Short mmCIF file of C-alpha atoms and ligand atoms in Angstrom, two decimals:
data_model
loop_
_atom_site.label_atom_id
_atom_site.label_comp_id
_atom_site.label_asym_id
_atom_site.label_seq_id
_atom_site.Cartn_x
_atom_site.Cartn_y
_atom_site.Cartn_z
CA MET A 1 0.00 0.00 0.00
CA LYS A 2 1.28 3.50 -0.79
CA THR A 3 1.88 5.30 2.45
CA ILE A 4 2.66 8.90 3.42
CA ILE A 5 4.12 9.82 6.79
CA ALA A 6 4.95 13.15 8.43
CA LEU A 7 7.98 13.69 10.66
CA GLY A 8 8.45 16.56 13.10
CA SER A 9 10.80 17.59 15.88
CA ASN A 10 11.20 20.76 17.94
CA SER A 11 14.12 19.60 20.06
CA ASN A 12 17.60 18.85 18.77
CA GLN A 13 15.75 18.99 15.48
CA GLU A 14 18.36 18.14 12.83
CA GLU A 15 19.80 15.22 14.76
CA ASN A 16 16.39 13.76 15.61
CA ILE A 17 14.97 14.03 12.10
CA PHE A 18 18.12 12.41 10.72
CA LYS A 19 17.96 9.61 13.31
CA ALA A 20 14.28 8.96 12.56
CA GLN A 21 14.99 8.84 8.83
CA THR A 22 17.76 6.30 9.47
CA LEU A 23 15.48 4.06 11.56
CA LEU A 24 12.67 4.37 9.01
CA LYS A 25 15.03 3.33 6.19
CA GLN A 26 15.85 0.17 8.18
CA ARG A 27 12.14 -0.68 8.60
CA PHE A 28 10.66 0.43 5.30
CA GLU A 29 12.72 -0.47 2.28
CA GLY A 30 12.71 2.22 -0.38
CA VAL A 31 11.36 5.01 1.83
CA LYS A 32 11.92 8.44 0.29
CA PHE A 33 12.00 11.75 2.16
CA SER A 34 11.25 15.30 1.12
CA ASP A 35 13.69 18.04 2.07
CA ALA A 36 13.18 19.02 5.68
CA GLN A 37 11.67 22.45 6.31
CA TRP A 38 11.61 24.75 9.33
CA THR A 39 8.08 25.66 10.40
CA GLU A 40 6.55 27.81 13.13
CA PRO A 41 5.06 25.69 15.92
CA ILE A 42 1.31 25.26 15.60
CA GLY A 43 -0.83 24.84 18.71
CA ILE A 44 2.08 24.88 21.14
CA LYS A 45 4.64 27.41 22.35
CA SER A 46 8.04 26.03 21.47
CA ASP A 47 11.14 26.34 19.35
CA LYS A 48 10.66 25.96 15.58
CA PHE A 49 9.86 22.54 14.18
CA LEU A 50 11.86 20.78 11.56
CA ASN A 51 9.39 18.81 9.43
CA CYS A 52 9.52 16.49 6.46
CA ILE A 53 7.41 13.99 4.57
CA GLY A 54 8.24 10.34 3.88
CA THR A 55 6.67 7.99 1.34
CA PHE A 56 6.96 4.24 0.93
CA ASP A 57 5.13 1.19 -0.28
CA THR A 58 4.31 -1.49 2.30
CA LYS A 59 2.54 -4.81 2.71
CA LEU A 60 1.91 -4.10 6.40
CA SER A 61 -1.63 -3.29 7.55
CA LEU A 62 -2.59 0.22 8.67
CA THR A 63 -2.44 -0.86 12.33
CA GLN A 64 0.95 -2.48 11.86
CA VAL A 65 2.36 0.65 10.23
CA ILE A 66 1.09 2.82 13.10
CA GLN A 67 2.58 0.37 15.62
CA CYS A 68 5.91 0.41 13.84
CA LEU A 69 6.02 4.22 13.78
CA LYS A 70 5.18 4.29 17.50
CA GLU A 71 8.01 1.88 18.23
CA ILE A 72 10.49 4.13 16.44
CA GLU A 73 9.25 7.16 18.42
CA GLN A 74 9.71 5.21 21.65
CA THR A 75 13.14 3.92 20.66
CA MET A 76 14.15 7.55 20.17
CA GLY A 77 12.94 8.44 23.65
CA ASP A 78 9.85 10.42 22.73
CA SER A 79 7.32 10.47 25.55
CA HIS A 80 4.02 11.85 26.74
CA GLU A 81 5.86 13.61 29.59
CA ASN A 82 8.04 15.50 27.11
CA HIS A 83 5.02 16.48 25.01
CA GLN A 84 3.33 17.87 28.11
CA VAL A 85 6.18 20.34 28.54
CA GLY A 86 6.14 21.24 24.83
CA LYS A 87 9.12 19.10 23.87
CA VAL A 88 8.63 16.93 20.79
CA LEU A 89 11.77 14.83 20.30
CA ILE A 90 10.18 13.13 17.34
CA ASP A 91 6.69 12.81 16.03
CA ILE A 92 6.02 10.35 13.21
CA ASP A 93 2.43 10.43 12.01
CA LEU A 94 0.77 8.26 9.44
CA ALA A 95 -0.87 10.80 7.11
CA GLN A 96 -2.18 8.60 4.31
CA TYR A 97 -2.52 4.85 3.77
CA GLY A 98 -3.62 4.03 0.23
CA GLU A 99 -6.68 6.20 -0.44
CA LYS A 100 -7.37 6.69 3.25
CA ILE A 101 -6.43 10.04 4.82
CA VAL A 102 -5.46 8.96 8.32
CA LYS A 103 -4.33 12.31 9.70
CA LYS A 104 -4.23 15.83 8.28
CA ILE A 105 -0.76 17.33 8.34
CA ILE A 106 -1.23 20.63 10.16
CA TRP A 107 2.02 22.28 9.12
CA LEU A 108 1.68 21.82 5.34
N1 PH2 B 1 4.92 23.39 12.80
C1 PH2 B 1 4.56 22.30 13.49
N2 PH2 B 1 3.77 22.45 14.56
C2 PH2 B 1 3.42 21.35 15.28
C3 PH2 B 1 3.87 20.06 14.91
C4 PH2 B 1 4.70 19.95 13.78
O1 PH2 B 1 5.14 18.84 13.40
N3 PH2 B 1 5.02 21.09 13.09
N4 PH2 B 1 3.51 18.97 15.65
C5 PH2 B 1 2.77 19.11 16.74
C6 PH2 B 1 2.41 17.92 17.54
O2 PH2 B 1 3.45 17.07 17.71
C7 PH2 B 1 2.26 20.40 17.18
N5 PH2 B 1 2.63 21.48 16.37
#
C-alpha cells in the first residue's frame, strides 16, 4: 500500500529528524524523504519545528504501520511527559494509507 508519513521535531531537530529517517530506512525499504523544512510551531509554544514527509510502499496493515512508527518514536525516547512540557523529540504520524487520509498534516 502506498503510504505517506509526516515527521516533526522541535528539540535537537536536525539530529532527531536524521535519526528517525535512518530508523525508518531500516524498517521500510525504499522510503523516500522530502527536504526538511523549518516551520513555526502550531498549537504549542516552542522552538521551531523541523518537518519532512516520507513515502513508501508497504505490505503491512494500517495498524501495523502505526505500531511500527510508534516503536520508532519510543526507541528515540519520545514520551508523553516530554510532550506535556512542549518538547517533541520526534513525532512520526501516518498521514495517508492508500486512499485513506489517516491524519491531516497541520504544518503543510
Ligand atoms: N509546525 C509544526 N507544529 C506542530 C507540529 C509539527 O510537526 N510542526 N507537531 C505538533 C504535535 O506534535 C504540534 N505542532
